[in-house]
């Protein structure tokens, strides 16, 4: 019998500190304006963790996972594993998954982290689908959680404005034919490491360990060539959606909701135009939450479900692009 892998519950968490665009020009004195940020990105606010209170990636992931489990009526000990997508782990090791397993009290669960930047959640969801469909696991928590505020250079006006912190979680389970939820039908995934220079954190890893010099030069922050990333994001996301639809014999008319990675509203508009899907069927969350890297897709679906934007029988398409380069798309059916 074929085992189906289904998203049966979701959860999200945003930290308490809401940061408006005015923070950058009024408080930090950056040469930018409300009009520039809104017209060039679509972003009006984002949330940041309270670092003084020790809040970071694992704590946000734990909140999102708890909400997801509570909605499913399950205990943490009911899950077989915890898979986390992040580029801002609390530590290089132990993994964020280990910290979350402990803070949830998910006795008996295995877990690991995946690093694929903004594509991290989609790639991790593919791992979860494979584990469930192969029979190796029956019930998994899949979390995208990133504390981007911990790696931003708040003197770099092009970069610091576009990111926020947050976490989103899916419960992925083996399910019967008529079980409610979103069946994970297909994934297309790509990487192209030749794009690595356009978006990276240059130091703090094994090639250039953190030192007084690397910190003084700000090499432990996100560095990006925004214009180059923008062009690749539009092209690659467009291509991968076409690839996903073609191999499933679908067109944009068949898609109930398109949930793209939330980096820049202009990237989303360009992709949606190429994909020929009207904006009423496109999920936009970046106005309030900005780009939360691995958390954009699960938080967006969580909100879409809350708003009743996904009905039984609907196809949902995720598409993403991020540092690496990494990009991909996936198809779900409710
Ligand atoms: N406020 C005011 N002006 C700004 C600014 C800001 N916050 N940031 C950049 N500018 C200026 C630039 O210095 C440049 O000025 P110049 O023409 O005098 O040199 C001008 O605006 C245009 O810069 P450009 O880099 O072409 O802007 P843009 O329209 O491409 O927007 C990004 C910059 C970063 C918002 C946009 O490129 C982007 O979103 N790229 C994708 C980034 C991304 O997705 N990263 C994460 C990947 S998941």
GROMACS .gro file of C-alpha atoms and ligand atoms in nm:
model
  382
    1UNK     CA    1   0.000   0.000   0.000
    2UNK     CA    2   0.131   0.346  -0.088
    3UNK     CA    3   0.189   0.565   0.218
    4UNK     CA    4   0.073   0.927   0.183
    5UNK     CA    5   0.260   1.209   0.361
    6UNK     CA    6   0.022   1.480   0.477
    7UNK     CA    7   0.062   1.820   0.646
    8UNK     CA    8  -0.195   1.771   0.921
    9UNK     CA    9  -0.128   2.076   1.142
   10UNK     CA   10   0.066   2.403   1.137
   11UNK     CA   11   0.191   2.663   1.384
   12UNK     CA   12   0.379   2.994   1.381
   13UNK     CA   13   0.558   3.227   1.615
   14UNK     CA   14   0.678   3.584   1.586
   15UNK     CA   15   0.868   3.751   1.868
   16UNK     CA   16   0.722   4.046   2.057
   17UNK     CA   17   0.930   4.333   1.923
   18UNK     CA   18   0.762   4.488   1.618
   19UNK     CA   19   1.001   4.708   1.419
   20UNK     CA   20   0.865   4.966   1.175
   21UNK     CA   21   1.062   5.108   0.883
   22UNK     CA   22   1.099   5.433   1.077
   23UNK     CA   23   1.343   5.247   1.307
   24UNK     CA   24   1.602   5.256   1.029
   25UNK     CA   25   1.583   5.628   0.948
   26UNK     CA   26   1.469   5.772   1.285
   27UNK     CA   27   1.654   5.553   1.535
   28UNK     CA   28   1.953   5.425   1.337
   29UNK     CA   29   2.001   5.732   1.117
   30UNK     CA   30   2.025   5.536   0.791
   31UNK     CA   31   1.980   5.726   0.466
   32UNK     CA   32   1.653   5.569   0.369
   33UNK     CA   33   1.284   5.657   0.366
   34UNK     CA   34   0.945   5.494   0.420
   35UNK     CA   35   0.868   5.551   0.055
   36UNK     CA   36   1.189   5.384  -0.070
   37UNK     CA   37   1.148   5.076   0.150
   38UNK     CA   38   0.778   5.027   0.073
   39UNK     CA   39   0.803   5.096  -0.300
   40UNK     CA   40   1.122   4.890  -0.358
   41UNK     CA   41   1.036   4.594  -0.130
   42UNK     CA   42   0.671   4.604  -0.012
   43UNK     CA   43   0.786   4.576   0.353
   44UNK     CA   44   0.637   4.794   0.629
   45UNK     CA   45   0.737   4.606   0.945
   46UNK     CA   46   0.918   4.301   1.082
   47UNK     CA   47   0.964   4.136   1.425
   48UNK     CA   48   1.292   4.092   1.613
   49UNK     CA   49   1.375   3.867   1.907
   50UNK     CA   50   1.461   4.009   2.247
   51UNK     CA   51   1.825   3.900   2.260
   52UNK     CA   52   1.868   4.035   2.614
   53UNK     CA   53   1.602   3.784   2.722
   54UNK     CA   54   1.799   3.504   2.552
   55UNK     CA   55   1.540   3.454   2.277
   56UNK     CA   56   1.680   3.298   1.958
   57UNK     CA   57   1.611   3.039   1.688
   58UNK     CA   58   1.547   2.732   1.908
   59UNK     CA   59   1.310   2.922   2.138
   60UNK     CA   60   1.103   3.051   1.842
   61UNK     CA   61   1.101   2.701   1.688
   62UNK     CA   62   0.979   2.556   2.017
   63UNK     CA   63   0.688   2.804   2.035
   64UNK     CA   64   0.580   2.728   1.677
   65UNK     CA   65   0.612   2.352   1.732
   66UNK     CA   66   0.409   2.367   2.054
   67UNK     CA   67   0.127   2.552   1.881
   68UNK     CA   68   0.134   2.302   1.593
   69UNK     CA   69   0.113   2.005   1.832
   70UNK     CA   70  -0.159   2.164   2.046
   71UNK     CA   71  -0.374   2.221   1.740
   72UNK     CA   72  -0.330   1.854   1.648
   73UNK     CA   73  -0.415   1.744   2.002
   74UNK     CA   74  -0.079   1.567   2.034
   75UNK     CA   75   0.198   1.553   2.294
   76UNK     CA   76   0.565   1.618   2.205
   77UNK     CA   77   0.641   1.254   2.285
   78UNK     CA   78   0.404   1.153   2.002
   79UNK     CA   79   0.652   1.265   1.730
   80UNK     CA   80   0.923   1.044   1.579
   81UNK     CA   81   1.152   1.328   1.472
   82UNK     CA   82   1.217   1.703   1.454
   83UNK     CA   83   1.368   1.847   1.137
   84UNK     CA   84   1.476   2.212   1.148
   85UNK     CA   85   1.568   2.444   0.863
   86UNK     CA   86   1.781   2.740   0.967
   87UNK     CA   87   2.089   2.944   0.879
   88UNK     CA   88   2.093   3.106   1.220
   89UNK     CA   89   2.121   2.811   1.461
   90UNK     CA   90   2.169   2.894   1.830
   91UNK     CA   91   2.512   2.723   1.800
   92UNK     CA   92   2.707   2.546   1.524
   93UNK     CA   93   2.650   2.244   1.744
   94UNK     CA   94   2.458   2.099   1.916
   95UNK     CA   95   2.197   2.135   1.647
   96UNK     CA   96   1.884   2.344   1.693
   97UNK     CA   97   1.684   2.020   1.657
   98UNK     CA   98   1.851   1.884   1.971
   99UNK     CA   99   1.769   2.202   2.163
  100UNK     CA  100   1.407   2.191   2.048
  101UNK     CA  101   1.375   1.820   2.130
  102UNK     CA  102   1.488   1.900   2.483
  103UNK     CA  103   1.278   2.212   2.536
  104UNK     CA  104   0.965   2.041   2.399
  105UNK     CA  105   1.032   1.726   2.600
  106UNK     CA  106   0.995   1.515   2.285
  107UNK     CA  107   1.133   1.197   2.438
  108UNK     CA  108   1.239   0.939   2.182
  109UNK     CA  109   1.249   1.181   1.887
  110UNK     CA  110   1.547   1.205   1.651
  111UNK     CA  111   1.636   1.529   1.476
  112UNK     CA  112   1.877   1.737   1.272
  113UNK     CA  113   1.921   2.078   1.109
  114UNK     CA  114   1.932   2.156   0.739
  115UNK     CA  115   2.112   2.459   0.597
  116UNK     CA  116   1.973   2.576   0.264
  117UNK     CA  117   1.897   2.942   0.346
  118UNK     CA  118   1.561   3.058   0.212
  119UNK     CA  119   1.504   2.718   0.047
  120UNK     CA  120   1.574   2.539   0.375
  121UNK     CA  121   1.213   2.476   0.469
  122UNK     CA  122   1.116   2.339   0.129
  123UNK     CA  123   1.419   2.106   0.117
  124UNK     CA  124   1.350   1.989   0.475
  125UNK     CA  125   0.985   1.927   0.393
  126UNK     CA  126   1.105   1.702   0.109
  127UNK     CA  127   1.317   1.505   0.358
  128UNK     CA  128   1.014   1.467   0.585
  129UNK     CA  129   0.793   1.352   0.296
  130UNK     CA  130   1.054   1.091   0.198
  131UNK     CA  131   1.094   0.960   0.553
  132UNK     CA  132   0.718   0.923   0.592
  133UNK     CA  133   0.653   0.775   0.247
  134UNK     CA  134   0.936   0.521   0.293
  135UNK     CA  135   0.790   0.410   0.627
  136UNK     CA  136   1.098   0.521   0.825
  137UNK     CA  137   0.892   0.768   1.030
  138UNK     CA  138   0.520   0.818   1.089
  139UNK     CA  139   0.503   1.164   1.241
  140UNK     CA  140   0.752   1.451   1.209
  141UNK     CA  141   0.775   1.815   1.312
  142UNK     CA  142   0.924   2.026   1.032
  143UNK     CA  143   1.028   2.373   1.142
  144UNK     CA  144   1.170   2.677   0.963
  145UNK     CA  145   1.317   2.919   1.217
  146UNK     CA  146   1.557   3.208   1.165
  147UNK     CA  147   1.686   3.492   1.377
  148UNK     CA  148   1.804   3.711   1.092
  149UNK     CA  149   1.842   4.012   1.325
  150UNK     CA  150   2.146   3.833   1.475
  151UNK     CA  151   2.341   3.844   1.145
  152UNK     CA  152   2.240   4.181   0.999
  153UNK     CA  153   2.472   4.475   0.951
  154UNK     CA  154   2.257   4.765   1.067
  155UNK     CA  155   2.473   5.009   0.869
  156UNK     CA  156   2.394   4.831   0.539
  157UNK     CA  157   2.069   4.996   0.431
  158UNK     CA  158   2.022   4.766   0.131
  159UNK     CA  159   2.021   4.450   0.342
  160UNK     CA  160   1.905   4.517   0.699
  161UNK     CA  161   1.565   4.648   0.591
  162UNK     CA  162   1.448   4.329   0.421
  163UNK     CA  163   1.481   4.067   0.696
  164UNK     CA  164   1.286   3.973   1.010
  165UNK     CA  165   1.278   3.694   1.270
  166UNK     CA  166   1.018   3.419   1.308
  167UNK     CA  167   0.937   3.048   1.303
  168UNK     CA  168   0.679   2.825   1.138
  169UNK     CA  169   0.606   2.455   1.186
  170UNK     CA  170   0.427   2.174   1.000
  171UNK     CA  171   0.329   1.837   1.136
  172UNK     CA  172   0.389   1.580   0.860
  173UNK     CA  173   0.219   1.245   0.912
  174UNK     CA  174   0.150   0.919   0.737
  175UNK     CA  175  -0.222   0.932   0.656
  176UNK     CA  176  -0.516   0.740   0.507
  177UNK     CA  177  -0.672   0.835   0.176
  178UNK     CA  178  -0.950   1.046   0.324
  179UNK     CA  179  -0.750   1.206   0.608
  180UNK     CA  180  -0.774   1.589   0.609
  181UNK     CA  181  -0.465   1.801   0.546
  182UNK     CA  182  -0.230   1.883   0.262
  183UNK     CA  183  -0.081   1.584   0.081
  184UNK     CA  184   0.283   1.636  -0.019
  185UNK     CA  185   0.270   1.534  -0.384
  186UNK     CA  186   0.592   1.653  -0.550
  187UNK     CA  187   0.915   1.847  -0.505
  188UNK     CA  188   1.162   1.999  -0.753
  189UNK     CA  189   1.491   2.113  -0.598
  190UNK     CA  190   1.807   2.273  -0.738
  191UNK     CA  191   2.133   2.428  -0.624
  192UNK     CA  192   2.397   2.626  -0.812
  193UNK     CA  193   2.698   2.694  -0.593
  194UNK     CA  194   2.852   2.930  -0.850
  195UNK     CA  195   2.608   3.192  -0.713
  196UNK     CA  196   2.751   3.168  -0.363
  197UNK     CA  197   2.938   3.498  -0.372
  198UNK     CA  198   2.621   3.705  -0.425
  199UNK     CA  199   2.472   3.625  -0.085
  200UNK     CA  200   2.685   3.500   0.198
  201UNK     CA  201   2.819   3.534   0.551
  202UNK     CA  202   3.192   3.557   0.476
  203UNK     CA  203   3.339   3.468   0.818
  204UNK     CA  204   3.260   3.272   1.131
  205UNK     CA  205   3.294   2.931   0.966
  206UNK     CA  206   3.593   2.696   0.936
  207UNK     CA  207   3.751   2.884   0.645
  208UNK     CA  208   3.764   3.215   0.833
  209UNK     CA  209   3.695   3.151   1.200
  210UNK     CA  210   3.563   3.448   1.396
  211UNK     CA  211   3.841   3.678   1.513
  212UNK     CA  212   3.866   4.036   1.634
  213UNK     CA  213   3.959   4.127   1.276
  214UNK     CA  214   3.662   3.955   1.108
  215UNK     CA  215   3.424   4.109   1.360
  216UNK     CA  216   3.576   4.456   1.311
  217UNK     CA  217   3.522   4.414   0.935
  218UNK     CA  218   3.163   4.298   0.981
  219UNK     CA  219   3.231   3.969   0.804
  220UNK     CA  220   2.998   3.778   1.036
  221UNK     CA  221   2.701   3.963   0.883
  222UNK     CA  222   2.493   3.893   0.570
  223UNK     CA  223   2.660   4.037   0.260
  224UNK     CA  224   2.455   4.052  -0.057
  225UNK     CA  225   2.459   4.188  -0.408
  226UNK     CA  226   2.086   4.258  -0.400
  227UNK     CA  227   2.046   4.338  -0.768
  228UNK     CA  228   2.211   4.013  -0.884
  229UNK     CA  229   2.013   3.804  -0.634
  230UNK     CA  230   1.693   3.975  -0.749
  231UNK     CA  231   1.749   3.881  -1.116
  232UNK     CA  232   1.832   3.518  -1.036
  233UNK     CA  233   1.536   3.486  -0.799
  234UNK     CA  234   1.286   3.596  -1.066
  235UNK     CA  235   1.437   3.370  -1.333
  236UNK     CA  236   1.489   3.059  -1.122
  237UNK     CA  237   1.157   3.068  -0.936
  238UNK     CA  238   0.976   3.115  -1.267
  239UNK     CA  239   1.159   2.819  -1.423
  240UNK     CA  240   1.109   2.584  -1.131
  241UNK     CA  241   0.733   2.652  -1.112
  242UNK     CA  242   0.704   2.570  -1.483
  243UNK     CA  243   0.905   2.250  -1.427
  244UNK     CA  244   0.679   2.145  -1.137
  245UNK     CA  245   0.354   2.216  -1.322
  246UNK     CA  246   0.468   2.052  -1.647
  247UNK     CA  247   0.568   1.727  -1.481
  248UNK     CA  248   0.235   1.713  -1.295
  249UNK     CA  249   0.027   1.799  -1.603
  250UNK     CA  250  -0.110   2.118  -1.443
  251UNK     CA  251  -0.142   2.484  -1.541
  252UNK     CA  252  -0.171   2.793  -1.324
  253UNK     CA  253  -0.553   2.772  -1.363
  254UNK     CA  254  -0.544   2.454  -1.152
  255UNK     CA  255  -0.363   2.619  -0.860
  256UNK     CA  256  -0.576   2.737  -0.567
  257UNK     CA  257  -0.297   2.923  -0.387
  258UNK     CA  258   0.060   3.016  -0.476
  259UNK     CA  259   0.288   3.065  -0.176
  260UNK     CA  260   0.620   3.213  -0.288
  261UNK     CA  261   0.922   3.287  -0.070
  262UNK     CA  262   0.878   3.637   0.073
  263UNK     CA  263   1.193   3.835  -0.013
  264UNK     CA  264   1.071   4.128  -0.217
  265UNK     CA  265   0.721   4.209  -0.341
  266UNK     CA  266   0.861   4.295  -0.685
  267UNK     CA  267   1.013   3.944  -0.715
  268UNK     CA  268   0.674   3.794  -0.624
  269UNK     CA  269   0.487   4.015  -0.872
  270UNK     CA  270   0.728   3.927  -1.154
  271UNK     CA  271   0.701   3.551  -1.079
  272UNK     CA  272   0.324   3.562  -1.054
  273UNK     CA  273   0.304   3.742  -1.388
  274UNK     CA  274   0.523   3.479  -1.556
  275UNK     CA  275   0.327   3.201  -1.382
  276UNK     CA  276   0.004   3.377  -1.503
  277UNK     CA  277  -0.165   3.355  -1.163
  278UNK     CA  278  -0.379   3.646  -1.045
  279UNK     CA  279  -0.265   3.816  -0.722
  280UNK     CA  280  -0.590   3.708  -0.544
  281UNK     CA  281  -0.441   3.357  -0.549
  282UNK     CA  282  -0.095   3.463  -0.427
  283UNK     CA  283  -0.001   3.470  -0.058
  284UNK     CA  284   0.178   3.789   0.055
  285UNK     CA  285   0.305   3.819   0.411
  286UNK     CA  286   0.618   4.027   0.375
  287UNK     CA  287   0.440   4.358   0.432
  288UNK     CA  288   0.415   4.277   0.805
  289UNK     CA  289   0.672   4.001   0.860
  290UNK     CA  290   0.946   4.079   0.600
  291UNK     CA  291   1.183   3.803   0.485
  292UNK     CA  292   1.220   3.549   0.767
  293UNK     CA  293   1.435   3.314   0.551
  294UNK     CA  294   1.342   2.952   0.641
  295UNK     CA  295   1.024   3.064   0.818
  296UNK     CA  296   0.851   3.237   0.525
  297UNK     CA  297   0.675   2.935   0.372
  298UNK     CA  298   0.537   2.766   0.688
  299UNK     CA  299   0.423   3.095   0.842
  300UNK     CA  300   0.253   3.194   0.516
  301UNK     CA  301   0.063   2.865   0.489
  302UNK     CA  302  -0.033   2.886   0.856
  303UNK     CA  303  -0.185   3.230   0.793
  304UNK     CA  304  -0.354   3.116   0.471
  305UNK     CA  305  -0.525   2.830   0.658
  306UNK     CA  306  -0.631   3.069   0.935
  307UNK     CA  307  -0.781   3.303   0.673
  308UNK     CA  308  -0.968   3.016   0.505
  309UNK     CA  309  -0.777   3.063   0.180
  310UNK     CA  310  -0.722   2.690   0.124
  311UNK     CA  311  -1.020   2.458   0.065
  312UNK     CA  312  -1.042   2.082   0.040
  313UNK     CA  313  -0.927   1.970  -0.305
  314UNK     CA  314  -0.715   2.282  -0.369
  315UNK     CA  315  -0.366   2.252  -0.512
  316UNK     CA  316  -0.110   2.470  -0.331
  317UNK     CA  317   0.228   2.552  -0.487
  318UNK     CA  318   0.530   2.663  -0.285
  319UNK     CA  319   0.829   2.823  -0.461
  320UNK     CA  320   1.151   2.948  -0.314
  321UNK     CA  321   1.493   3.093  -0.392
  322UNK     CA  322   1.783   3.168  -0.162
  323UNK     CA  323   2.153   3.184  -0.090
  324UNK     CA  324   2.367   2.914  -0.243
  325UNK     CA  325   2.201   2.955  -0.487
  326UNK     CA  326   1.925   2.717  -0.379
  327UNK     CA  327   1.575   2.704  -0.525
  328UNK     CA  328   1.277   2.477  -0.557
  329UNK     CA  329   0.903   2.427  -0.573
  330UNK     CA  330   0.656   2.182  -0.428
  331UNK     CA  331   0.300   2.074  -0.490
  332UNK     CA  332   0.044   1.994  -0.219
  333UNK     CA  333  -0.322   1.900  -0.244
  334UNK     CA  334  -0.571   1.966   0.035
  335LIG     N1  335   1.709   5.326   0.099
  335LIG     C1  336   1.736   5.414   0.001
  335LIG     N2  337   1.814   5.385  -0.103
  335LIG     C2  338   1.867   5.262  -0.109
  335LIG     C3  339   1.843   5.166  -0.010
  335LIG     C4  340   1.760   5.201   0.097
  335LIG     N3  341   1.729   5.117   0.198
  335LIG     N4  342   1.908   5.051  -0.045
  335LIG     C5  343   1.971   5.077  -0.160
  335LIG     N5  344   1.948   5.203  -0.199
  335LIG     C6  345   1.994   5.273  -0.317
  335LIG     C7  346   2.121   5.214  -0.374
  335LIG     O1  347   2.235   5.264  -0.305
  335LIG     C8  348   2.114   5.260  -0.517
  335LIG     O2  349   2.157   5.394  -0.524
  335LIG     P1  350   2.246   5.444  -0.648
  335LIG     O3  351   2.158   5.422  -0.769
  335LIG     O4  352   2.269   5.586  -0.614
  335LIG     O5  353   2.366   5.356  -0.648
  335LIG     C9  354   1.965   5.258  -0.547
  335LIG     O6  355   1.900   5.258  -0.421
  335LIG    C10  356   1.923   5.135  -0.625
  335LIG     O7  357   1.988   5.023  -0.567
  335LIG     P2  358   1.954   4.877  -0.607
  335LIG     O8  359   2.046   4.785  -0.534
  335LIG     O9  360   1.947   4.866  -0.756
  335LIG    O10  361   1.809   4.868  -0.545
  335LIG     P3  362   1.702   4.760  -0.572
  335LIG    O11  363   1.584   4.819  -0.631
  335LIG    O12  364   1.763   4.639  -0.641
  335LIG    O13  365   1.663   4.715  -0.425
  335LIG    C11  366   1.703   4.529  -0.279
  335LIG    C12  367   1.761   4.658  -0.337
  335LIG    C13  368   1.808   4.463  -0.190
  335LIG    C14  369   1.581   4.563  -0.198
  335LIG    C15  370   1.664   4.435  -0.397
  335LIG    O14  371   1.772   4.426  -0.486
  335LIG    C16  372   1.629   4.297  -0.351
  335LIG    O15  373   1.530   4.277  -0.286
  335LIG     N6  374   1.709   4.198  -0.393
  335LIG    C17  375   1.685   4.061  -0.356
  335LIG    C18  376   1.742   4.039  -0.223
  335LIG    C19  377   1.699   3.909  -0.166
  335LIG    O16  378   1.601   3.853  -0.206
  335LIG     N7  379   1.777   3.862  -0.069
  335LIG    C20  380   1.746   3.746   0.004
  335LIG    C21  381   1.745   3.630  -0.084
  335LIG     S1  382   1.640   3.514  -0.021
   0.00000   0.00000   0.00000
